[in-house]
């Protein structure tokens, strides 16, 4: 444990995909690193600024946005004790770590020769679990207790059903009309209040939903988003950033997929999905209700 306390600065090479969800799945790893090395400064390194929210929410201390594979600015500012490469296919990042003379370098065995420690690479593993394997941790769900220390539940959303109709691309969106129909069907079947969650680019959807008489939480910050999702009874969404918050927090969940990909879905007893590669419009609200009903029925059975 004393060696852990001596670590002062850690480089974490984040994925460069400029999507909210692609950065959200880093959070269990970042929380676990902070737990293991409590005295260390965590420096996220990326090619774009999309990970700024990780600093704002306190999951990393600093974010360095660098162009290409230049390490000059990093050499001047930091003396890294450990480096983690979360980019499984990036040999360039492996070489960056060598150029920075980071004494302890951790990554995946695809480029194992460049590391002082490497682990097997399985790209079908849920992405947050894959990152955690670098620390010898098998499941995101093992980190939930640590993560909950960083947030507080939001009593205003406790036991509510949350529907998130947004997504990073139009091809991944089940229509808003379908979500409205789903909400009305759920309201006929269950007593919990229904709340919609919309993102910063979904002002139009927010206005439509409010005109239809639904409660809407619009564009919360990341800490608030975690609190809201953690408190809900059921979370239903497209394959999007908030869906990964629900995965990470282990809440009851149903995801609508254009194409199911195991690296973006955390398999567990209280989660399910529906998918249609051909046409998302072919998915009916009843399919989601059936999936959700099975999950909630299992929850009731567990309580008895």
PDB file of C-alpha atoms in Angstrom:
ATOM      1  CA  UNK A   1       0.000   0.000   0.000  1.00  0.00           C
ATOM      2  CA  UNK A   2       2.910   2.340   0.703  1.00  0.00           C
ATOM      3  CA  UNK A   3       3.965   2.116  -2.969  1.00  0.00           C
ATOM      4  CA  UNK A   4       0.452   3.167  -4.000  1.00  0.00           C
ATOM      5  CA  UNK A   5       0.694   6.217  -1.739  1.00  0.00           C
ATOM      6  CA  UNK A   6       4.021   7.219  -3.285  1.00  0.00           C
ATOM      7  CA  UNK A   7       2.570   7.512  -6.794  1.00  0.00           C
ATOM      8  CA  UNK A   8       2.217  11.235  -7.523  1.00  0.00           C
ATOM      9  CA  UNK A   9       1.295  11.567 -11.204  1.00  0.00           C
ATOM     10  CA  UNK A  10      -0.488   9.208 -13.593  1.00  0.00           C
ATOM     11  CA  UNK A  11      -0.927   9.568 -17.355  1.00  0.00           C
ATOM     12  CA  UNK A  12      -4.166   8.127 -18.727  1.00  0.00           C
ATOM     13  CA  UNK A  13      -4.393   8.033 -22.502  1.00  0.00           C
ATOM     14  CA  UNK A  14      -8.117   8.315 -23.154  1.00  0.00           C
ATOM     15  CA  UNK A  15      -9.977   7.153 -26.230  1.00  0.00           C
ATOM     16  CA  UNK A  16     -10.124   9.826 -28.907  1.00  0.00           C
ATOM     17  CA  UNK A  17     -13.669   9.161 -30.136  1.00  0.00           C
ATOM     18  CA  UNK A  18     -15.483  12.521 -29.762  1.00  0.00           C
ATOM     19  CA  UNK A  19     -18.670  11.136 -28.226  1.00  0.00           C
ATOM     20  CA  UNK A  20     -20.027  11.648 -24.731  1.00  0.00           C
ATOM     21  CA  UNK A  21     -20.682   7.917 -24.234  1.00  0.00           C
ATOM     22  CA  UNK A  22     -17.170   6.987 -25.363  1.00  0.00           C
ATOM     23  CA  UNK A  23     -15.802   9.080 -22.490  1.00  0.00           C
ATOM     24  CA  UNK A  24     -18.454   8.086 -19.927  1.00  0.00           C
ATOM     25  CA  UNK A  25     -17.239   4.471 -20.053  1.00  0.00           C
ATOM     26  CA  UNK A  26     -13.851   5.652 -18.737  1.00  0.00           C
ATOM     27  CA  UNK A  27     -15.390   6.706 -15.428  1.00  0.00           C
ATOM     28  CA  UNK A  28     -15.309   3.363 -13.510  1.00  0.00           C
ATOM     29  CA  UNK A  29     -11.625   3.014 -14.419  1.00  0.00           C
ATOM     30  CA  UNK A  30     -10.860   6.577 -13.316  1.00  0.00           C
ATOM     31  CA  UNK A  31     -12.669   6.074 -10.011  1.00  0.00           C
ATOM     32  CA  UNK A  32     -10.783   2.817  -9.419  1.00  0.00           C
ATOM     33  CA  UNK A  33      -7.422   4.462 -10.190  1.00  0.00           C
ATOM     34  CA  UNK A  34      -8.167   7.265  -7.737  1.00  0.00           C
ATOM     35  CA  UNK A  35      -9.109   4.729  -5.067  1.00  0.00           C
ATOM     36  CA  UNK A  36      -5.893   2.798  -5.600  1.00  0.00           C
ATOM     37  CA  UNK A  37      -3.594   5.825  -5.877  1.00  0.00           C
ATOM     38  CA  UNK A  38      -5.243   8.405  -3.590  1.00  0.00           C
ATOM     39  CA  UNK A  39      -2.312  10.849  -3.621  1.00  0.00           C
ATOM     40  CA  UNK A  40      -1.846  10.908  -7.385  1.00  0.00           C
ATOM     41  CA  UNK A  41      -2.770  13.597  -9.899  1.00  0.00           C
ATOM     42  CA  UNK A  42      -4.693  11.990 -12.762  1.00  0.00           C
ATOM     43  CA  UNK A  43      -3.910  13.519 -16.142  1.00  0.00           C
ATOM     44  CA  UNK A  44      -6.168  12.549 -19.019  1.00  0.00           C
ATOM     45  CA  UNK A  45      -4.577  12.789 -22.462  1.00  0.00           C
ATOM     46  CA  UNK A  46      -6.673  13.019 -25.623  1.00  0.00           C
ATOM     47  CA  UNK A  47      -6.678  14.497 -29.120  1.00  0.00           C
ATOM     48  CA  UNK A  48      -9.877  16.444 -28.519  1.00  0.00           C
ATOM     49  CA  UNK A  49     -11.543  18.393 -25.740  1.00  0.00           C
ATOM     50  CA  UNK A  50     -14.684  16.240 -25.532  1.00  0.00           C
ATOM     51  CA  UNK A  51     -13.492  14.837 -22.206  1.00  0.00           C
ATOM     52  CA  UNK A  52     -13.592  18.228 -20.450  1.00  0.00           C
ATOM     53  CA  UNK A  53     -16.542  17.085 -18.358  1.00  0.00           C
ATOM     54  CA  UNK A  54     -14.332  14.480 -16.677  1.00  0.00           C
ATOM     55  CA  UNK A  55     -12.359  17.334 -15.114  1.00  0.00           C
ATOM     56  CA  UNK A  56     -15.463  19.360 -14.264  1.00  0.00           C
ATOM     57  CA  UNK A  57     -17.007  16.344 -12.487  1.00  0.00           C
ATOM     58  CA  UNK A  58     -13.782  15.575 -10.613  1.00  0.00           C
ATOM     59  CA  UNK A  59     -12.972  12.217 -12.219  1.00  0.00           C
ATOM     60  CA  UNK A  60      -9.567  13.459 -13.432  1.00  0.00           C
ATOM     61  CA  UNK A  61      -7.492  16.400 -12.252  1.00  0.00           C
ATOM     62  CA  UNK A  62      -6.329  17.702 -15.617  1.00  0.00           C
ATOM     63  CA  UNK A  63      -6.965  17.137 -19.329  1.00  0.00           C
ATOM     64  CA  UNK A  64      -4.215  17.591 -21.900  1.00  0.00           C
ATOM     65  CA  UNK A  65      -5.364  17.921 -25.505  1.00  0.00           C
ATOM     66  CA  UNK A  66      -2.409  17.179 -27.761  1.00  0.00           C
ATOM     67  CA  UNK A  67      -2.056  17.205 -31.522  1.00  0.00           C
ATOM     68  CA  UNK A  68      -0.832  13.975 -33.041  1.00  0.00           C
ATOM     69  CA  UNK A  69       1.889  12.154 -31.138  1.00  0.00           C
ATOM     70  CA  UNK A  70       3.872  15.112 -29.818  1.00  0.00           C
ATOM     71  CA  UNK A  71       5.056  14.669 -26.227  1.00  0.00           C
ATOM     72  CA  UNK A  72       7.041  17.891 -25.838  1.00  0.00           C
ATOM     73  CA  UNK A  73       4.433  19.752 -23.788  1.00  0.00           C
ATOM     74  CA  UNK A  74       3.828  16.734 -21.552  1.00  0.00           C
ATOM     75  CA  UNK A  75       7.550  16.334 -20.836  1.00  0.00           C
ATOM     76  CA  UNK A  76       7.770  19.935 -19.681  1.00  0.00           C
ATOM     77  CA  UNK A  77       4.748  19.852 -17.374  1.00  0.00           C
ATOM     78  CA  UNK A  78       4.756  16.381 -15.838  1.00  0.00           C
ATOM     79  CA  UNK A  79       6.890  13.666 -14.335  1.00  0.00           C
ATOM     80  CA  UNK A  80       4.661  10.619 -14.708  1.00  0.00           C
ATOM     81  CA  UNK A  81       5.092   7.617 -12.403  1.00  0.00           C
ATOM     82  CA  UNK A  82       2.586   5.391 -14.242  1.00  0.00           C
ATOM     83  CA  UNK A  83       0.964   5.448 -17.666  1.00  0.00           C
ATOM     84  CA  UNK A  84      -2.196   3.634 -18.740  1.00  0.00           C
ATOM     85  CA  UNK A  85      -3.020   3.197 -22.426  1.00  0.00           C
ATOM     86  CA  UNK A  86      -6.793   2.869 -22.846  1.00  0.00           C
ATOM     87  CA  UNK A  87      -6.505   2.870 -26.633  1.00  0.00           C
ATOM     88  CA  UNK A  88      -6.337  -0.856 -27.384  1.00  0.00           C
ATOM     89  CA  UNK A  89      -5.209  -0.501 -31.001  1.00  0.00           C
ATOM     90  CA  UNK A  90      -2.826   2.437 -30.751  1.00  0.00           C
ATOM     91  CA  UNK A  91       0.826   1.516 -31.166  1.00  0.00           C
ATOM     92  CA  UNK A  92       1.574   5.245 -31.441  1.00  0.00           C
ATOM     93  CA  UNK A  93       0.372   5.788 -27.886  1.00  0.00           C
ATOM     94  CA  UNK A  94       2.592   2.950 -26.701  1.00  0.00           C
ATOM     95  CA  UNK A  95       5.569   4.714 -28.256  1.00  0.00           C
ATOM     96  CA  UNK A  96       4.514   8.013 -26.682  1.00  0.00           C
ATOM     97  CA  UNK A  97       4.723   6.396 -23.268  1.00  0.00           C
ATOM     98  CA  UNK A  98       8.272   5.257 -24.036  1.00  0.00           C
ATOM     99  CA  UNK A  99       9.264   8.740 -25.235  1.00  0.00           C
ATOM    100  CA  UNK A 100       7.917  10.202 -21.996  1.00  0.00           C
ATOM    101  CA  UNK A 101      10.101   7.725 -20.077  1.00  0.00           C
ATOM    102  CA  UNK A 102       7.221   6.626 -17.909  1.00  0.00           C
ATOM    103  CA  UNK A 103       8.749   3.922 -15.689  1.00  0.00           C
ATOM    104  CA  UNK A 104       5.605   1.808 -15.270  1.00  0.00           C
ATOM    105  CA  UNK A 105       3.540   1.420 -18.457  1.00  0.00           C
ATOM    106  CA  UNK A 106       0.316  -0.589 -18.607  1.00  0.00           C
ATOM    107  CA  UNK A 107      -1.667  -1.600 -21.685  1.00  0.00           C
ATOM    108  CA  UNK A 108      -3.065  -4.474 -23.715  1.00  0.00           C
ATOM    109  CA  UNK A 109      -1.050  -7.401 -25.039  1.00  0.00           C
ATOM    110  CA  UNK A 110      -1.573  -6.428 -28.674  1.00  0.00           C
ATOM    111  CA  UNK A 111       1.475  -4.214 -28.123  1.00  0.00           C
ATOM    112  CA  UNK A 112       2.732  -5.938 -24.978  1.00  0.00           C
ATOM    113  CA  UNK A 113       6.404  -5.511 -25.835  1.00  0.00           C
ATOM    114  CA  UNK A 114       6.116  -1.779 -25.143  1.00  0.00           C
ATOM    115  CA  UNK A 115       4.718  -2.198 -21.631  1.00  0.00           C
ATOM    116  CA  UNK A 116       6.044  -3.179 -18.232  1.00  0.00           C
ATOM    117  CA  UNK A 117       2.685  -4.889 -17.642  1.00  0.00           C
ATOM    118  CA  UNK A 118       0.042  -5.965 -20.148  1.00  0.00           C
ATOM    119  CA  UNK A 119      -3.271  -7.822 -20.074  1.00  0.00           C
ATOM    120  CA  UNK A 120      -5.190  -9.783 -22.745  1.00  0.00           C
ATOM    121  CA  UNK A 121      -7.273  -7.757 -25.194  1.00  0.00           C
ATOM    122  CA  UNK A 122     -10.870  -8.866 -25.748  1.00  0.00           C
ATOM    123  CA  UNK A 123     -12.685  -6.260 -27.823  1.00  0.00           C
ATOM    124  CA  UNK A 124     -16.055  -7.946 -27.223  1.00  0.00           C
ATOM    125  CA  UNK A 125     -15.884  -7.083 -23.508  1.00  0.00           C
ATOM    126  CA  UNK A 126     -18.035  -4.163 -22.346  1.00  0.00           C
ATOM    127  CA  UNK A 127     -15.726  -1.213 -22.778  1.00  0.00           C
ATOM    128  CA  UNK A 128     -15.702  -0.077 -19.139  1.00  0.00           C
ATOM    129  CA  UNK A 129     -14.886  -3.649 -18.051  1.00  0.00           C
ATOM    130  CA  UNK A 130     -12.090  -3.791 -20.622  1.00  0.00           C
ATOM    131  CA  UNK A 131     -10.470  -0.687 -19.163  1.00  0.00           C
ATOM    132  CA  UNK A 132     -10.827  -2.048 -15.615  1.00  0.00           C
ATOM    133  CA  UNK A 133      -9.010  -5.236 -16.607  1.00  0.00           C
ATOM    134  CA  UNK A 134      -5.812  -3.134 -16.662  1.00  0.00           C
ATOM    135  CA  UNK A 135      -6.240  -2.878 -12.882  1.00  0.00           C
ATOM    136  CA  UNK A 136      -7.139  -6.533 -12.392  1.00  0.00           C
ATOM    137  CA  UNK A 137     -10.813  -5.669 -11.756  1.00  0.00           C
ATOM    138  CA  UNK A 138     -13.319  -7.883 -13.535  1.00  0.00           C
ATOM    139  CA  UNK A 139     -16.538  -5.872 -13.512  1.00  0.00           C
ATOM    140  CA  UNK A 140     -17.801  -2.308 -13.604  1.00  0.00           C
ATOM    141  CA  UNK A 141     -20.362  -3.331 -10.998  1.00  0.00           C
ATOM    142  CA  UNK A 142     -17.507  -3.892  -8.522  1.00  0.00           C
ATOM    143  CA  UNK A 143     -16.795  -0.152  -8.693  1.00  0.00           C
ATOM    144  CA  UNK A 144     -20.374   1.010  -8.043  1.00  0.00           C
ATOM    145  CA  UNK A 145     -19.860   1.363  -4.239  1.00  0.00           C
ATOM    146  CA  UNK A 146     -16.797   3.559  -4.831  1.00  0.00           C
ATOM    147  CA  UNK A 147     -18.598   5.566  -7.483  1.00  0.00           C
ATOM    148  CA  UNK A 148     -21.566   6.176  -5.215  1.00  0.00           C
ATOM    149  CA  UNK A 149     -19.225   7.863  -2.754  1.00  0.00           C
ATOM    150  CA  UNK A 150     -18.685  10.519  -5.434  1.00  0.00           C
ATOM    151  CA  UNK A 151     -22.383  11.229  -5.949  1.00  0.00           C
ATOM    152  CA  UNK A 152     -25.553  11.583  -3.948  1.00  0.00           C
ATOM    153  CA  UNK A 153     -28.927  10.157  -4.927  1.00  0.00           C
ATOM    154  CA  UNK A 154     -31.494  12.664  -6.112  1.00  0.00           C
ATOM    155  CA  UNK A 155     -34.675  12.240  -4.095  1.00  0.00           C
ATOM    156  CA  UNK A 156     -36.719  14.095  -6.699  1.00  0.00           C
ATOM    157  CA  UNK A 157     -36.274  11.224  -9.154  1.00  0.00           C
ATOM    158  CA  UNK A 158     -36.431   8.323  -6.735  1.00  0.00           C
ATOM    159  CA  UNK A 159     -38.435   5.395  -8.165  1.00  0.00           C
ATOM    160  CA  UNK A 160     -39.385   7.279 -11.323  1.00  0.00           C
ATOM    161  CA  UNK A 161     -39.214   5.833 -14.832  1.00  0.00           C
ATOM    162  CA  UNK A 162     -36.790   7.791 -17.015  1.00  0.00           C
ATOM    163  CA  UNK A 163     -36.952   7.765 -20.816  1.00  0.00           C
ATOM    164  CA  UNK A 164     -34.036   9.190 -22.839  1.00  0.00           C
ATOM    165  CA  UNK A 165     -34.938   9.526 -26.543  1.00  0.00           C
ATOM    166  CA  UNK A 166     -31.669  11.080 -27.725  1.00  0.00           C
ATOM    167  CA  UNK A 167     -28.541   9.567 -29.313  1.00  0.00           C
ATOM    168  CA  UNK A 168     -25.330  10.674 -30.954  1.00  0.00           C
ATOM    169  CA  UNK A 169     -26.570   9.877 -34.473  1.00  0.00           C
ATOM    170  CA  UNK A 170     -29.975   9.920 -36.124  1.00  0.00           C
ATOM    171  CA  UNK A 171     -29.563   6.317 -37.296  1.00  0.00           C
ATOM    172  CA  UNK A 172     -29.461   5.213 -33.633  1.00  0.00           C
ATOM    173  CA  UNK A 173     -32.687   6.965 -32.635  1.00  0.00           C
ATOM    174  CA  UNK A 174     -35.965   5.200 -32.048  1.00  0.00           C
ATOM    175  CA  UNK A 175     -38.468   7.909 -32.926  1.00  0.00           C
ATOM    176  CA  UNK A 176     -39.721  10.457 -30.418  1.00  0.00           C
ATOM    177  CA  UNK A 177     -43.283   9.519 -31.413  1.00  0.00           C
ATOM    178  CA  UNK A 178     -42.548   5.949 -30.327  1.00  0.00           C
ATOM    179  CA  UNK A 179     -41.164   7.159 -26.989  1.00  0.00           C
ATOM    180  CA  UNK A 180     -44.306   9.219 -26.415  1.00  0.00           C
ATOM    181  CA  UNK A 181     -46.452   6.192 -27.209  1.00  0.00           C
ATOM    182  CA  UNK A 182     -44.294   4.076 -24.895  1.00  0.00           C
ATOM    183  CA  UNK A 183     -44.675   6.594 -22.066  1.00  0.00           C
ATOM    184  CA  UNK A 184     -48.448   6.580 -22.389  1.00  0.00           C
ATOM    185  CA  UNK A 185     -48.595   2.790 -22.408  1.00  0.00           C
ATOM    186  CA  UNK A 186     -46.351   2.582 -19.325  1.00  0.00           C
ATOM    187  CA  UNK A 187     -48.566   5.126 -17.552  1.00  0.00           C
ATOM    188  CA  UNK A 188     -51.543   2.814 -18.085  1.00  0.00           C
ATOM    189  CA  UNK A 189     -49.678  -0.101 -16.532  1.00  0.00           C
ATOM    190  CA  UNK A 190     -47.594   1.377 -13.724  1.00  0.00           C
ATOM    191  CA  UNK A 191     -47.983   3.944 -10.974  1.00  0.00           C
ATOM    192  CA  UNK A 192     -44.475   5.442 -11.140  1.00  0.00           C
ATOM    193  CA  UNK A 193     -44.097   8.946 -12.550  1.00  0.00           C
ATOM    194  CA  UNK A 194     -42.489   9.149 -15.999  1.00  0.00           C
ATOM    195  CA  UNK A 195     -39.755  11.681 -16.701  1.00  0.00           C
ATOM    196  CA  UNK A 196     -37.992  12.372 -20.002  1.00  0.00           C
ATOM    197  CA  UNK A 197     -34.274  13.170 -20.167  1.00  0.00           C
ATOM    198  CA  UNK A 198     -33.031  15.280 -23.099  1.00  0.00           C
ATOM    199  CA  UNK A 199     -29.571  16.460 -24.058  1.00  0.00           C
ATOM    200  CA  UNK A 200     -28.102  19.806 -25.111  1.00  0.00           C
ATOM    201  CA  UNK A 201     -28.871  19.240 -28.812  1.00  0.00           C
ATOM    202  CA  UNK A 202     -32.470  18.175 -28.154  1.00  0.00           C
ATOM    203  CA  UNK A 203     -34.184  21.493 -27.471  1.00  0.00           C
ATOM    204  CA  UNK A 204     -36.853  20.733 -30.068  1.00  0.00           C
ATOM    205  CA  UNK A 205     -37.619  17.351 -28.508  1.00  0.00           C
ATOM    206  CA  UNK A 206     -37.808  19.004 -25.081  1.00  0.00           C
ATOM    207  CA  UNK A 207     -40.383  21.502 -26.350  1.00  0.00           C
ATOM    208  CA  UNK A 208     -42.498  18.785 -27.998  1.00  0.00           C
ATOM    209  CA  UNK A 209     -42.481  16.648 -24.860  1.00  0.00           C
ATOM    210  CA  UNK A 210     -43.454  19.550 -22.643  1.00  0.00           C
ATOM    211  CA  UNK A 211     -46.273  20.447 -25.039  1.00  0.00           C
ATOM    212  CA  UNK A 212     -47.448  16.829 -24.707  1.00  0.00           C
ATOM    213  CA  UNK A 213     -47.594  17.310 -20.938  1.00  0.00           C
ATOM    214  CA  UNK A 214     -44.497  15.338 -19.892  1.00  0.00           C
ATOM    215  CA  UNK A 215     -41.955  16.327 -17.266  1.00  0.00           C
ATOM    216  CA  UNK A 216     -38.533  16.892 -18.862  1.00  0.00           C
ATOM    217  CA  UNK A 217     -35.066  17.200 -17.354  1.00  0.00           C
ATOM    218  CA  UNK A 218     -32.974  18.984 -19.951  1.00  0.00           C
ATOM    219  CA  UNK A 219     -29.206  18.864 -20.328  1.00  0.00           C
ATOM    220  CA  UNK A 220     -28.102  18.214 -16.727  1.00  0.00           C
ATOM    221  CA  UNK A 221     -24.413  18.359 -15.864  1.00  0.00           C
ATOM    222  CA  UNK A 222     -22.631  15.030 -15.501  1.00  0.00           C
ATOM    223  CA  UNK A 223     -22.787  14.856 -11.706  1.00  0.00           C
ATOM    224  CA  UNK A 224     -26.520  15.601 -11.755  1.00  0.00           C
ATOM    225  CA  UNK A 225     -27.019  13.058 -14.538  1.00  0.00           C
ATOM    226  CA  UNK A 226     -25.406  10.344 -12.418  1.00  0.00           C
ATOM    227  CA  UNK A 227     -27.586  11.297  -9.457  1.00  0.00           C
ATOM    228  CA  UNK A 228     -30.763  11.235 -11.517  1.00  0.00           C
ATOM    229  CA  UNK A 229     -30.054   7.893 -13.162  1.00  0.00           C
ATOM    230  CA  UNK A 230     -28.928   6.300  -9.901  1.00  0.00           C
ATOM    231  CA  UNK A 231     -32.256   7.183  -8.270  1.00  0.00           C
ATOM    232  CA  UNK A 232     -34.636   5.940 -10.966  1.00  0.00           C
ATOM    233  CA  UNK A 233     -36.799   2.829 -11.008  1.00  0.00           C
ATOM    234  CA  UNK A 234     -36.194   2.091 -14.703  1.00  0.00           C
ATOM    235  CA  UNK A 235     -34.098   3.712 -17.428  1.00  0.00           C
ATOM    236  CA  UNK A 236     -35.099   3.305 -21.095  1.00  0.00           C
ATOM    237  CA  UNK A 237     -33.001   4.810 -23.884  1.00  0.00           C
ATOM    238  CA  UNK A 238     -31.345   4.479 -27.238  1.00  0.00           C
ATOM    239  CA  UNK A 239     -27.678   3.486 -27.408  1.00  0.00           C
ATOM    240  CA  UNK A 240     -26.346   6.797 -26.084  1.00  0.00           C
ATOM    241  CA  UNK A 241     -24.148   8.405 -23.427  1.00  0.00           C
ATOM    242  CA  UNK A 242     -26.759   8.334 -20.639  1.00  0.00           C
ATOM    243  CA  UNK A 243     -27.357   4.633 -21.335  1.00  0.00           C
ATOM    244  CA  UNK A 244     -23.774   4.030 -20.197  1.00  0.00           C
ATOM    245  CA  UNK A 245     -24.408   5.966 -17.006  1.00  0.00           C
ATOM    246  CA  UNK A 246     -27.243   3.501 -16.340  1.00  0.00           C
ATOM    247  CA  UNK A 247     -24.950   0.554 -17.118  1.00  0.00           C
ATOM    248  CA  UNK A 248     -22.271   1.896 -14.819  1.00  0.00           C
ATOM    249  CA  UNK A 249     -24.699   2.502 -11.943  1.00  0.00           C
ATOM    250  CA  UNK A 250     -26.300  -0.934 -12.415  1.00  0.00           C
ATOM    251  CA  UNK A 251     -29.896   0.318 -12.568  1.00  0.00           C
ATOM    252  CA  UNK A 252     -32.863  -1.437 -14.204  1.00  0.00           C
ATOM    253  CA  UNK A 253     -32.434  -0.710 -17.885  1.00  0.00           C
ATOM    254  CA  UNK A 254     -33.695  -1.321 -21.429  1.00  0.00           C
ATOM    255  CA  UNK A 255     -31.699  -0.155 -24.480  1.00  0.00           C
ATOM    256  CA  UNK A 256     -32.877   0.242 -28.074  1.00  0.00           C
ATOM    257  CA  UNK A 257     -30.065  -0.775 -30.445  1.00  0.00           C
ATOM    258  CA  UNK A 258     -29.694  -0.268 -34.168  1.00  0.00           C
ATOM    259  CA  UNK A 259     -27.051  -2.985 -33.915  1.00  0.00           C
ATOM    260  CA  UNK A 260     -26.311  -4.785 -30.667  1.00  0.00           C
ATOM    261  CA  UNK A 261     -22.590  -4.696 -29.892  1.00  0.00           C
ATOM    262  CA  UNK A 262     -21.356  -6.432 -26.710  1.00  0.00           C
ATOM    263  CA  UNK A 263     -18.621  -3.845 -26.124  1.00  0.00           C
ATOM    264  CA  UNK A 264     -21.350  -1.235 -25.611  1.00  0.00           C
ATOM    265  CA  UNK A 265     -23.765  -3.263 -23.468  1.00  0.00           C
ATOM    266  CA  UNK A 266     -23.125  -4.480 -19.920  1.00  0.00           C
ATOM    267  CA  UNK A 267     -24.784  -7.873 -19.526  1.00  0.00           C
ATOM    268  CA  UNK A 268     -26.521  -8.297 -16.155  1.00  0.00           C
ATOM    269  CA  UNK A 269     -29.767  -9.671 -14.752  1.00  0.00           C
ATOM    270  CA  UNK A 270     -31.544  -6.317 -14.616  1.00  0.00           C
ATOM    271  CA  UNK A 271     -30.756  -5.070 -18.128  1.00  0.00           C
ATOM    272  CA  UNK A 272     -32.168  -5.935 -21.525  1.00  0.00           C
ATOM    273  CA  UNK A 273     -32.265  -4.665 -25.077  1.00  0.00           C
ATOM    274  CA  UNK A 274     -34.234  -4.752 -28.314  1.00  0.00           C
ATOM    275  CA  UNK A 275     -32.587  -4.284 -31.690  1.00  0.00           C
ATOM    276  CA  UNK A 276     -33.326  -4.082 -35.403  1.00  0.00           C
ATOM    277  CA  UNK A 277     -30.490  -3.637 -37.873  1.00  0.00           C
ATOM    278  CA  UNK A 278     -32.961  -3.369 -40.737  1.00  0.00           C
ATOM    279  CA  UNK A 279     -35.237  -0.629 -39.396  1.00  0.00           C
ATOM    280  CA  UNK A 280     -35.604   0.793 -35.888  1.00  0.00           C
ATOM    281  CA  UNK A 281     -39.171   1.836 -36.709  1.00  0.00           C
ATOM    282  CA  UNK A 282     -40.099  -1.856 -36.788  1.00  0.00           C
ATOM    283  CA  UNK A 283     -39.577  -2.017 -33.008  1.00  0.00           C
ATOM    284  CA  UNK A 284     -42.848  -1.528 -31.160  1.00  0.00           C
ATOM    285  CA  UNK A 285     -43.454   0.026 -27.727  1.00  0.00           C
ATOM    286  CA  UNK A 286     -44.926  -3.311 -26.615  1.00  0.00           C
ATOM    287  CA  UNK A 287     -41.549  -4.999 -27.187  1.00  0.00           C
ATOM    288  CA  UNK A 288     -39.889  -2.567 -24.792  1.00  0.00           C
ATOM    289  CA  UNK A 289     -42.701  -2.928 -22.260  1.00  0.00           C
ATOM    290  CA  UNK A 290     -42.348  -6.715 -22.332  1.00  0.00           C
ATOM    291  CA  UNK A 291     -38.585  -6.422 -21.810  1.00  0.00           C
ATOM    292  CA  UNK A 292     -39.001  -3.935 -18.956  1.00  0.00           C
ATOM    293  CA  UNK A 293     -41.749  -6.007 -17.323  1.00  0.00           C
ATOM    294  CA  UNK A 294     -39.462  -9.034 -17.104  1.00  0.00           C
ATOM    295  CA  UNK A 295     -36.743  -6.948 -15.481  1.00  0.00           C
ATOM    296  CA  UNK A 296     -39.096  -5.367 -12.948  1.00  0.00           C
ATOM    297  CA  UNK A 297     -40.726  -8.724 -12.206  1.00  0.00           C
ATOM    298  CA  UNK A 298     -37.307 -10.162 -11.349  1.00  0.00           C
ATOM    299  CA  UNK A 299     -36.746  -7.236  -9.006  1.00  0.00           C
ATOM    300  CA  UNK A 300     -40.002  -7.953  -7.196  1.00  0.00           C
ATOM    301  CA  UNK A 301     -39.063 -11.608  -6.911  1.00  0.00           C
ATOM    302  CA  UNK A 302     -35.712 -10.683  -5.402  1.00  0.00           C
ATOM    303  CA  UNK A 303     -37.411  -8.554  -2.760  1.00  0.00           C
ATOM    304  CA  UNK A 304     -39.620 -11.400  -1.488  1.00  0.00           C
TER     305      UNK A 304
END
